[in-house]
Coordinates of C-alpha atoms in Angstrom, one line a residue:
Chain A
M1 CA 139.7 134.2 84.2
A2 CA 138.6 133.4 87.5
P3 CA 136.0 130.6 87.6
A4 CA 132.4 131.8 88.7
E5 CA 132.0 131.4 92.3
E6 CA 129.9 128.1 93.1
P7 CA 127.0 129.0 95.1
R8 CA 126.8 127.5 98.6
G9 CA 124.4 124.5 99.4
D10 CA 121.8 126.7 101.0
E11 CA 121.9 129.2 98.4
L12 CA 121.6 126.2 95.6
E13 CA 118.5 124.9 97.7
Q14 CA 116.9 128.1 97.7
K15 CA 117.6 128.7 94.2
E16 CA 116.2 125.2 93.3
R17 CA 113.0 126.1 95.2
E18 CA 112.7 129.5 93.4
L19 CA 113.1 127.4 90.0
A20 CA 110.3 124.9 91.1
L21 CA 108.0 127.7 92.1
L22 CA 108.6 129.7 88.9
K23 CA 108.0 126.4 86.6
Q24 CA 104.8 125.9 88.6
R25 CA 103.9 129.4 88.2
M26 CA 104.8 128.9 84.2
A27 CA 102.7 125.8 84.1
L28 CA 99.6 127.6 85.5
L29 CA 99.8 130.6 83.3
E30 CA 100.4 128.0 80.3
Q31 CA 96.9 126.4 81.4
E32 CA 95.2 129.6 81.8
V33 CA 96.2 130.9 78.5
A34 CA 95.4 127.7 76.7
D35 CA 91.8 127.2 78.5
A36 CA 91.1 131.1 77.5
R37 CA 92.1 130.3 73.9
R38 CA 89.9 127.1 73.9
R39 CA 86.9 129.3 75.3
Q40 CA 87.6 131.8 72.5
Q41 CA 87.5 129.3 69.8
H42 CA 84.2 127.6 71.3
A43 CA 82.6 131.2 71.5
A44 CA 83.7 131.8 68.1
A45 CA 82.4 128.5 66.8
S46 CA 79.0 129.1 68.5
T47 CA 78.5 132.8 67.2
T48 CA 79.1 131.3 63.6
A49 CA 76.7 128.7 64.3
Q50 CA 74.0 131.3 65.5
D51 CA 74.4 133.2 62.2
G52 CA 70.9 133.0 61.0
P53 CA 68.1 131.0 62.4
P54 CA 69.2 127.2 63.6
P55 CA 68.1 124.7 61.0
P56 CA 65.1 122.4 62.2
R57 CA 66.2 119.3 63.9
S58 CA 65.7 116.3 61.6
F59 CA 66.2 113.6 64.2
A60 CA 65.0 112.1 67.3
C61 CA 66.9 111.0 70.4
S62 CA 66.3 110.8 74.2
H63 CA 69.6 110.7 75.9
S64 CA 71.8 113.4 77.6
L65 CA 74.9 112.9 75.0
S66 CA 75.8 115.8 72.7
K67 CA 76.9 115.5 69.4
E68 CA 80.7 116.0 70.5
H69 CA 80.0 113.3 73.4
V70 CA 78.7 111.1 70.5
Q71 CA 81.6 111.5 68.3
R72 CA 84.3 111.3 70.9
Y73 CA 82.9 108.0 72.7
S74 CA 81.5 106.3 69.5
R75 CA 83.7 103.4 70.0
H76 CA 82.3 102.9 73.5
L77 CA 78.7 103.4 72.1
L78 CA 79.5 100.9 69.3
L79 CA 80.3 98.2 72.0
P80 CA 77.3 95.8 72.6
S81 CA 78.6 95.2 76.0
F82 CA 78.9 99.0 77.1
G83 CA 76.8 101.1 74.9
L84 CA 74.7 104.3 75.2
S85 CA 73.3 104.1 79.0
A86 CA 76.6 102.9 80.3
Q87 CA 78.4 105.8 78.7
E88 CA 75.7 108.2 80.0
R89 CA 76.1 106.8 83.6
L90 CA 80.1 107.2 82.9
C91 CA 79.7 110.7 82.1
Q92 CA 77.7 111.5 85.1
G93 CA 79.9 109.8 87.5
S94 CA 82.8 111.0 89.6
V95 CA 86.2 109.5 90.6
L96 CA 88.7 110.6 93.0
I97 CA 92.3 109.3 92.4
V98 CA 94.5 109.4 95.5
G99 CA 98.1 109.8 94.1
C100 CA 99.3 110.9 90.7
G101 CA 102.1 108.6 90.6
G102 CA 102.8 105.3 88.7
L103 CA 99.3 104.0 89.1
G104 CA 97.2 107.4 89.0
S105 CA 99.1 108.4 85.9
P106 CA 97.6 105.7 83.3
A107 CA 94.4 105.6 85.5
A108 CA 93.6 109.4 85.2
L109 CA 94.4 109.5 81.4
Y110 CA 92.4 106.4 80.6
L111 CA 89.5 107.8 82.8
A112 CA 89.7 111.2 81.2
A113 CA 89.7 109.8 77.9
S114 CA 86.9 107.5 78.7
G115 CA 84.5 110.4 79.4
V116 CA 84.2 110.2 83.2
G117 CA 82.2 113.2 84.5
T118 CA 84.4 114.6 87.2
L119 CA 88.2 113.6 88.1
G120 CA 89.4 114.4 91.5
L121 CA 93.2 114.4 91.5
V122 CA 95.0 114.4 94.9
D123 CA 98.8 114.5 95.6
H124 CA 101.2 116.6 97.7
D125 CA 104.4 116.0 95.8
V126 CA 106.0 117.7 93.0
V127 CA 107.4 115.9 89.7
D128 CA 110.9 114.7 89.9
L129 CA 113.1 113.3 86.9
S130 CA 113.0 109.8 88.7
N131 CA 109.1 109.8 88.5
L132 CA 109.0 109.9 84.5
H133 CA 109.9 106.5 83.8
R134 CA 106.6 105.2 84.9
Q135 CA 104.5 108.4 85.7
I136 CA 103.7 109.0 82.2
I137 CA 101.1 111.7 82.8
H138 CA 104.0 114.1 83.7
T139 CA 106.4 115.5 81.4
E140 CA 110.1 116.8 81.6
A141 CA 109.0 120.4 81.1
R142 CA 106.9 119.8 84.4
V143 CA 109.5 118.6 86.4
G144 CA 109.1 120.6 89.7
V145 CA 105.4 121.4 89.1
H146 CA 102.8 119.9 91.8
K147 CA 101.9 116.5 90.5
A148 CA 98.1 117.4 90.9
T149 CA 98.3 120.4 88.6
S150 CA 100.6 118.5 86.1
A151 CA 98.2 115.7 85.8
A152 CA 95.1 118.1 85.8
Q153 CA 96.8 119.7 82.8
A154 CA 97.4 116.3 81.0
C155 CA 93.8 115.2 81.5
A156 CA 92.3 118.7 80.4
A157 CA 94.7 118.6 77.3
L158 CA 93.3 115.0 76.6
N159 CA 89.5 115.6 77.1
S160 CA 88.0 119.2 77.9
L161 CA 84.4 117.7 78.6
V162 CA 85.7 116.3 81.8
K163 CA 85.8 118.3 84.8
V164 CA 89.0 118.1 86.7
N165 CA 89.4 118.9 90.4
T166 CA 92.9 119.3 92.1
H167 CA 93.4 118.5 95.8
M168 CA 96.8 120.0 96.3
D169 CA 97.2 119.2 100.0
G170 CA 97.6 115.4 99.8
F171 CA 95.3 112.8 101.6
N172 CA 95.3 113.2 105.5
P173 CA 93.1 112.2 108.3
A174 CA 91.9 115.9 108.9
N175 CA 90.7 116.3 105.0
A176 CA 90.0 112.6 104.1
L177 CA 86.1 112.8 104.7
E178 CA 85.8 115.9 103.1
I179 CA 87.6 115.1 99.9
V180 CA 86.1 111.6 99.5
R181 CA 82.4 112.6 100.2
G182 CA 82.1 114.2 96.7
Y183 CA 82.8 111.3 94.8
D184 CA 81.3 108.1 93.5
V185 CA 84.1 105.7 93.3
V186 CA 87.7 106.1 95.0
L187 CA 91.1 105.0 93.5
D188 CA 93.9 104.0 95.7
A189 CA 97.1 104.8 93.8
T190 CA 99.2 105.7 96.8
D191 CA 102.6 104.2 97.6
N192 CA 102.6 103.7 101.3
P193 CA 100.3 101.6 103.8
T194 CA 99.7 104.5 106.0
T195 CA 97.7 106.3 103.3
R196 CA 96.2 103.1 102.3
Y197 CA 94.5 102.3 105.6
L198 CA 93.1 105.7 105.7
I199 CA 91.9 105.9 102.2
N200 CA 90.0 102.3 103.3
D201 CA 88.4 103.6 106.4
A202 CA 87.3 106.9 104.7
C203 CA 85.6 104.7 102.1
V204 CA 84.2 102.4 104.4
V205 CA 82.5 105.2 106.8
L206 CA 81.4 107.0 103.6
G207 CA 80.1 103.7 101.8
K208 CA 82.6 104.3 98.7
P209 CA 83.9 101.5 96.6
L210 CA 87.7 101.5 96.8
V211 CA 89.5 100.5 93.5
S212 CA 92.7 99.5 94.9
A213 CA 96.1 98.7 93.0
A214 CA 99.8 98.4 94.3
A215 CA 102.8 97.9 92.3
V216 CA 106.4 97.2 93.4
G217 CA 109.4 95.5 91.8
T218 CA 107.8 93.4 89.1
D219 CA 104.6 92.5 90.8
G220 CA 101.3 94.2 90.9
Q221 CA 97.9 93.7 92.6
L222 CA 94.5 94.8 92.1
T223 CA 91.1 94.3 94.0
V224 CA 88.1 96.2 94.5
Y225 CA 87.3 96.7 98.2
N226 CA 84.1 97.7 100.3
Y227 CA 81.7 96.9 96.9
G228 CA 78.6 94.7 97.2
E229 CA 77.1 93.2 100.3
D230 CA 80.0 90.8 101.5
A231 CA 83.1 92.4 100.0
P232 CA 85.8 92.7 102.5
C233 CA 87.8 96.0 103.1
Y234 CA 91.4 96.3 103.1
R235 CA 91.5 95.8 107.0
C236 CA 89.5 92.6 106.6
L237 CA 92.4 91.1 104.6
F238 CA 95.2 92.8 106.5
P239 CA 94.0 93.5 109.9
E240 CA 97.6 94.3 111.3
S241 CA 99.9 96.5 109.0
P242 CA 102.9 94.6 107.7
A243 CA 106.3 95.5 109.7
P244 CA 108.0 98.6 107.9
E245 CA 111.1 96.2 106.9
N246 CA 108.5 94.1 105.0
C247 CA 107.1 97.1 103.0
S248 CA 109.0 97.3 100.0
R249 CA 109.3 100.8 98.7
C250 CA 109.6 101.8 94.7
A251 CA 112.4 104.5 96.0
D252 CA 114.5 101.5 97.6
A253 CA 113.3 98.3 95.8
G254 CA 112.7 99.7 92.4
V255 CA 109.9 99.1 90.2
L256 CA 109.5 98.2 86.6
G257 CA 108.0 101.0 84.6
P258 CA 105.0 99.3 82.9
V259 CA 103.9 97.4 85.8
P260 CA 102.3 100.0 87.8
G261 CA 101.2 101.1 84.4
A262 CA 99.5 98.0 83.7
M263 CA 97.7 97.9 87.2
G264 CA 96.9 101.5 87.0
V265 CA 95.0 101.0 83.4
L266 CA 93.1 97.8 85.2
Q267 CA 92.1 100.4 87.8
A268 CA 90.6 102.3 85.3
V269 CA 88.8 99.4 83.5
E270 CA 87.4 98.6 86.9
V271 CA 86.0 102.0 87.4
V272 CA 84.6 102.1 84.0
K273 CA 82.7 98.9 84.6
L274 CA 81.6 100.0 88.1
L275 CA 80.3 103.2 87.1
G276 CA 78.8 102.1 83.7
G277 CA 77.2 99.2 85.4
V278 CA 78.7 96.4 83.0
G279 CA 80.5 93.4 83.9
D280 CA 81.7 91.6 87.1
V281 CA 83.5 94.1 89.2
L282 CA 86.6 92.6 90.7
A283 CA 85.4 92.6 94.3
K284 CA 86.0 89.7 96.4
K285 CA 88.9 88.5 94.2
L286 CA 92.5 89.7 94.2
L287 CA 94.1 89.9 90.7
I288 CA 97.9 89.3 91.0
F289 CA 100.2 90.2 88.2
D290 CA 103.7 88.6 88.1
A291 CA 105.5 90.5 85.3
L292 CA 108.7 88.4 85.0
A293 CA 106.6 85.2 84.8
G294 CA 104.0 87.0 82.5
R295 CA 101.5 85.3 84.6
F296 CA 98.1 86.8 86.0
T297 CA 96.5 85.0 89.0
T298 CA 93.2 85.6 90.5
V299 CA 92.7 84.3 93.9
R300 CA 89.1 84.5 95.6
L301 CA 89.0 86.2 99.0
R302 CA 87.2 86.0 102.1
G303 CA 83.9 87.9 102.8
K304 CA 83.8 90.7 105.3
R305 CA 85.4 90.0 108.8
T306 CA 82.8 90.5 111.4
E307 CA 85.4 91.7 114.1
C308 CA 86.9 94.3 111.4
V309 CA 87.3 97.5 113.0
A310 CA 86.4 99.5 110.0
C311 CA 83.6 97.6 108.5
G312 CA 82.9 94.8 111.0
L313 CA 79.4 94.5 113.2
C314 CA 80.9 96.8 115.7
P315 CA 83.4 99.1 114.1
S316 CA 85.6 101.3 116.3
I317 CA 86.6 103.7 113.4
T318 CA 83.6 106.0 112.5
R319 CA 82.8 109.1 110.7
E320 CA 83.3 111.0 114.1
N321 CA 86.6 109.8 115.1
L322 CA 88.6 108.9 111.9
A323 CA 90.0 112.3 112.0
A324 CA 91.9 111.7 115.1
Y325 CA 92.9 108.1 114.4
D326 CA 96.8 107.9 114.4
Y327 CA 97.6 106.2 111.0
V328 CA 101.2 106.8 111.6
A329 CA 101.4 105.2 115.0
F330 CA 99.4 102.2 113.6
T331 CA 101.5 101.3 110.6
G332 CA 104.8 102.6 112.2
Q333 CA 105.5 104.3 109.0
A334 CA 105.2 108.1 107.6
P335 CA 102.8 108.4 104.9
T336 CA 105.3 108.7 102.2
D337 CA 107.4 106.3 100.4
A338 CA 110.6 108.1 101.5
A339 CA 113.0 106.1 103.5
P340 CA 113.1 106.9 106.9
S341 CA 116.1 108.9 108.1
L342 CA 117.8 106.8 110.8
S343 CA 120.0 108.2 113.6
V344 CA 121.7 105.6 115.5
L345 CA 125.3 106.3 116.0
P346 CA 126.7 109.0 118.3
P347 CA 128.2 111.9 116.5
S348 CA 131.8 110.5 117.6
L349 CA 131.3 107.6 115.1
R350 CA 130.0 110.0 112.2
V351 CA 132.1 111.9 109.6
T352 CA 130.7 114.3 107.0
P353 CA 131.6 113.6 103.3
Q354 CA 133.8 116.7 103.5
Q355 CA 135.8 115.2 106.4
L356 CA 136.3 112.2 104.6
Q357 CA 137.3 114.0 101.4
G358 CA 139.8 115.9 103.5
V359 CA 141.4 112.7 104.6
M360 CA 141.7 111.5 101.3
S361 CA 143.4 114.6 99.7
S362 CA 145.9 114.8 102.7
A363 CA 146.6 111.0 102.3
A364 CA 147.2 111.6 98.4
V365 CA 149.3 114.9 98.9
S366 CA 151.5 113.0 101.6
G367 CA 151.9 109.9 99.7
R368 CA 150.2 107.8 102.2
A369 CA 147.7 104.8 101.4
P370 CA 144.3 106.0 101.0
P371 CA 142.0 105.5 103.7
A372 CA 139.9 102.1 103.8
V373 CA 136.5 102.9 102.6
L374 CA 133.8 100.2 102.6
D375 CA 130.8 100.4 100.5
V376 CA 127.8 98.5 101.8
R377 CA 125.5 99.0 99.1
P378 CA 123.8 96.5 96.9
A379 CA 126.0 95.5 93.8
N380 CA 123.8 97.2 91.3
Q381 CA 124.2 100.4 93.1
F382 CA 128.0 99.9 93.6
S383 CA 128.6 99.2 89.8
L384 CA 126.6 102.5 88.9
M385 CA 129.6 104.4 90.8
H386 CA 131.8 104.4 93.9
L387 CA 134.5 106.2 95.6
P388 CA 138.0 105.3 94.0
N389 CA 139.5 102.5 96.3
A390 CA 136.1 101.6 97.9
T391 CA 135.8 97.9 98.9
H392 CA 132.3 96.4 98.4
I393 CA 131.0 94.2 100.8
P394 CA 127.0 94.3 100.5
F395 CA 125.4 95.1 103.9
E396 CA 123.7 91.8 104.2
Q397 CA 127.2 90.0 103.9
L398 CA 128.9 91.9 106.6
D399 CA 128.6 89.1 109.3
A400 CA 129.9 86.3 106.7
K401 CA 132.8 88.8 105.5
V402 CA 134.0 90.5 108.8
E403 CA 137.4 88.8 108.4
E404 CA 137.7 90.6 105.1
V405 CA 136.8 93.9 106.8
K406 CA 139.6 93.2 109.3
D407 CA 142.0 92.7 106.8
L408 CA 141.0 95.9 105.0
I409 CA 141.7 98.0 107.9
R410 CA 145.0 96.0 108.5
G411 CA 146.0 96.5 105.0
S412 CA 145.5 100.3 105.3
K413 CA 147.2 100.7 108.5
C414 CA 150.3 98.7 107.6
V415 CA 151.0 100.6 104.4
E416 CA 150.7 103.7 106.8
C417 CA 153.1 102.1 109.0
S418 CA 155.7 101.6 106.4
G419 CA 155.3 105.1 105.4
G420 CA 156.7 106.1 108.9
G421 CA 153.4 107.2 110.5
S422 CA 151.9 105.8 114.0
A423 CA 149.6 102.7 113.9
E424 CA 147.9 104.2 116.6
I425 CA 144.3 105.2 115.3
G426 CA 142.7 108.1 116.6
E427 CA 145.9 109.6 118.1
Q428 CA 148.6 110.4 115.4
R429 CA 145.9 111.0 112.6
P430 CA 142.3 112.2 113.3
E431 CA 140.7 109.9 110.9
A432 CA 139.1 106.3 111.7
G433 CA 140.4 103.3 110.6
L434 CA 137.5 102.4 108.2
Y435 CA 134.8 104.8 106.6
V436 CA 131.5 103.1 106.0
M437 CA 129.4 104.5 103.0
C438 CA 126.0 103.5 101.8
R439 CA 123.5 105.2 99.6
R440 CA 121.7 107.5 102.1
G441 CA 123.5 107.1 105.5
N442 CA 121.2 104.5 107.1
N443 CA 122.8 101.0 106.3
S444 CA 126.2 102.7 107.0
Q445 CA 125.2 103.5 110.6
L446 CA 123.5 100.0 111.0
A447 CA 126.9 98.5 109.4
V448 CA 129.1 100.5 111.8
A449 CA 126.9 99.3 114.9
R450 CA 127.1 96.0 113.7
L451 CA 130.7 96.0 113.1
R452 CA 131.4 97.1 116.6
E453 CA 129.4 94.0 117.8
L454 CA 131.7 91.7 115.7
G455 CA 134.7 93.5 117.5
V456 CA 135.8 96.3 115.0
L457 CA 135.6 99.4 116.7
N458 CA 137.5 101.9 114.9
A459 CA 134.7 102.2 112.1
V460 CA 132.8 105.4 111.4
D461 CA 129.8 106.2 109.1
V462 CA 129.8 108.9 106.4
V463 CA 126.7 111.1 107.1
G464 CA 124.2 111.0 104.3
G465 CA 126.0 108.5 102.2
M466 CA 126.7 108.8 98.5
E467 CA 123.5 110.8 98.1
N468 CA 125.0 113.4 100.5
W469 CA 128.5 113.3 98.8
A470 CA 127.0 113.9 95.5
K471 CA 124.8 117.0 97.0
S472 CA 127.7 118.7 99.0
L473 CA 130.6 117.8 96.7
D474 CA 130.3 116.5 93.5
P475 CA 126.9 117.2 91.7
S476 CA 128.1 115.4 88.6
M477 CA 128.1 112.1 90.4
P478 CA 125.1 109.8 89.0
V479 CA 123.5 109.0 92.2
I480 CA 120.3 107.2 92.4
Chain B
M1 CA 103.1 61.7 101.3
P2 CA 101.3 64.6 99.5
D3 CA 103.3 67.0 97.2
I4 CA 102.2 70.6 97.5
K5 CA 103.3 73.4 95.2
V6 CA 104.1 76.5 97.2
L7 CA 104.1 79.7 95.2
F8 CA 106.0 82.7 96.7
F9 CA 104.7 86.1 95.6
A10 CA 106.4 89.7 96.3
K11 CA 108.2 90.0 99.7
A12 CA 108.0 86.4 100.2
R13 CA 109.6 85.6 97.0
E14 CA 112.5 87.9 97.9
V15 CA 113.2 86.4 101.4
A16 CA 112.6 82.7 100.2
G17 CA 114.9 83.4 97.4
L18 CA 112.8 81.5 95.1
S19 CA 109.4 81.8 93.2
E20 CA 108.1 78.3 93.9
E21 CA 109.0 75.3 95.9
A22 CA 107.7 71.6 96.1
V23 CA 107.1 70.6 99.5
H24 CA 106.5 66.9 100.7
L25 CA 104.0 66.6 103.8
Q26 CA 103.7 63.8 106.0
E27 CA 100.1 62.0 105.7
D28 CA 99.4 62.8 109.4
A29 CA 100.4 66.5 109.0
A30 CA 98.8 67.0 105.6
H31 CA 97.4 70.5 106.8
T32 CA 98.3 74.3 106.1
E33 CA 99.5 74.7 109.7
A34 CA 102.3 72.0 109.2
L35 CA 103.2 73.6 105.8
V36 CA 103.5 76.8 107.1
A37 CA 105.6 75.6 110.1
L38 CA 107.7 73.7 107.5
L39 CA 108.4 76.9 105.5
V40 CA 109.3 78.8 108.6
Q41 CA 111.9 76.0 109.5
R42 CA 113.1 76.4 106.0
F43 CA 113.1 80.1 105.5
P44 CA 113.1 81.7 109.0
S45 CA 112.7 85.2 107.8
L46 CA 109.5 84.3 106.2
S47 CA 108.0 84.3 109.6
S48 CA 107.3 88.1 110.0
V49 CA 106.1 88.2 106.1
L50 CA 103.7 85.5 107.1
Q51 CA 101.9 87.6 110.0
T52 CA 100.4 89.7 107.2
C53 CA 99.6 88.1 104.0
V54 CA 97.0 86.2 101.9
L55 CA 97.4 82.4 102.0
A56 CA 95.5 80.6 99.3
V57 CA 95.0 77.1 98.7
N58 CA 94.1 76.6 95.1
Q59 CA 93.4 80.2 94.6
E60 CA 91.0 80.4 97.3
Y61 CA 91.6 82.5 100.5
V62 CA 92.4 80.7 103.9
Q63 CA 93.0 81.9 107.2
L64 CA 96.6 81.4 108.3
K65 CA 95.5 80.4 111.9
D66 CA 93.0 77.7 110.3
K67 CA 94.2 74.0 109.9
V68 CA 93.1 73.4 106.3
P69 CA 93.6 69.9 105.0
L70 CA 96.1 69.5 101.9
K71 CA 96.0 66.9 99.1
Q72 CA 98.5 65.8 96.6
G73 CA 98.9 68.4 94.0
D74 CA 97.3 71.5 95.8
E75 CA 98.8 74.8 94.9
V76 CA 99.7 77.2 98.1
A77 CA 100.0 80.8 97.3
I78 CA 101.9 83.1 99.9
I79 CA 100.7 86.9 98.9
P80 CA 102.0 89.6 101.3
P81 CA 100.4 92.9 100.5
L82 CA 102.0 95.6 98.1
S83 CA 102.0 99.1 99.2
G84 CA 103.9 100.5 96.6
G85 CA 102.9 102.5 93.4

C-alpha cells in the first residue's frame, strides 16, 4: 500500500492555521454555552426564590456586598488588616494586565479570585505548547487559542462576579491611551523592553500606578512605578534602553517556570493592597528575587528624575504625542520576545537544510566521508539532539578553537582525497568544506562571518538552523 | 584597604560569571567610581551592562556617575533591568 502523500510545507502551514482558528472558534463556543448555562441556572434559582413573597429581612447591613460576595470573600473579610471596606474598594476597582504570559497568568487568576471589579486582559499572541510550563492560566486544550481569550475563560470559570474585558490587538502606541484610560491600575506583565517603555509612558501621562514585574532565567524583579508624590517611573531608573544583546529573552535564555509565577503573584499582592488601600505599596523600592540563592533583596530606589522625559519637570512625552513616539527606534528591538532574524551573509554562503541533506545522502551512497558539520549551539541544546557526525564547538569558543575547525575541514577533505575525489572545494563537488548549524540560523551566520575573518573561507551556514531542519525535513526532531 | 562585597544580578552575573566577589579598594580610591573602573577592568563585557543598571550601596540606590564613598564591609549590588516575563 502506498503511503499517504505528505502535505507540502505551505499546505501544512495552511492546515495549522485552519486548526488554530477552529480551536479558537471552539473555545469561544464552549464559553458561550457555559455562560448561557450559567445564566439559565441563575434565572432558575431566582425564579424559585421569587415563589411566594420574600421573607422579611431580619438583619441590618450598610455595605455593597451581596451574600454571594460575603461568602466568597469571607477569608478577606475576616482578615483584620483587610476587611470589609478594603474588599468593597477592591470589588469596585479595575485592573489592566498587559501580557497574559508567565507573569500575567498567576496575576490574572489571583486578581479574579480576589474579586477585583473589572479585569482587562491584553495580548496579541496565541497559546503555544512551550508556554504551558509557566503560563498556567492556559491549558493544553487551548493551545492555538488567543491568549486573552484563553485567560478570560479561566478567570470567568474561577469567578463569574468579575467583569473581564479582552483586548485582542496587543498593546501599541496607537491604542495604549485608549486602553489604559479605562482602568485604575496597570500591571506590566510583558516580555520586552519596547512595550515596557510604552506602558510606562501611557501610565505616566494618564496618572495611573504601574505594578511592574519581570522574570528571566532564575531572576525576578518587582516594583510599583508612578505611585505617590515622588515615586520614580521606569524611565527615571532606566533613561536609556539596555542594548539588545543585554536583554535576555525567555525564548533564548530560558526561564524557570515558577519564577515568573512568584513575581506575578507578588504583582497581584501589590494590586490588592493598592486598590484595597492597605499596607505599604512597593513604590520607590525594587524587590529582587534570586531563585537559585533562595533570596529576596529589597533596594531603596531614587525619587523622580527631574529631567525625566516622561515624568520630569518638562516632559517631552505627552498625551498628545505618545501615539507618534517610535518605541522600536528607541529600544532598537521589536515589541516581542522573539529573536530577530539576521541576514548577514550573501546567498552564496548559505545552503538550505535540503541542500545539506542532499550532500549527506550522496556522500553516504557513494561511500565518501560525510560532510563536515559544525554545530555552534550551547552544550545543553546540542545534547538534546544534533545531526549525526556534527562536531560541537559553542559559538563563544570559536576563536579559541579555530584550529580544531581547520582540522575538521582538513579531515573531511583528506578522507575524500583518499577516495579518489578532488581536494578542490567548490569545483569537483558543489558542497562547501564546512556546514555551520545553530538553533535558528542567526549564530550560524555570525559564525561563518567570524570564521572568514579567522581565515576559514569555505564555510557556509544552514539557513534557519535546526528549527528549519525540523520544520522542513524531520518533524519528529525535538527542537526547542 | 576597605573590602567591598559586590553582588552581581541577572545579566551582570552572566557576564561576570559569578554572583558575588570580594574587591579590595585602595584607601585613596574608596568610592563607587573606582570600584566600577576596577570591575570593568576585570570583566570588560560588564561595561555595556553597567550603562543601564541600578547600582545600590547597602540596598540604597546610587547614581553610576556619582562618586559615592565606600567603607569596609559595604555591599554594592549591580542590578540590570530584566525585561522578560
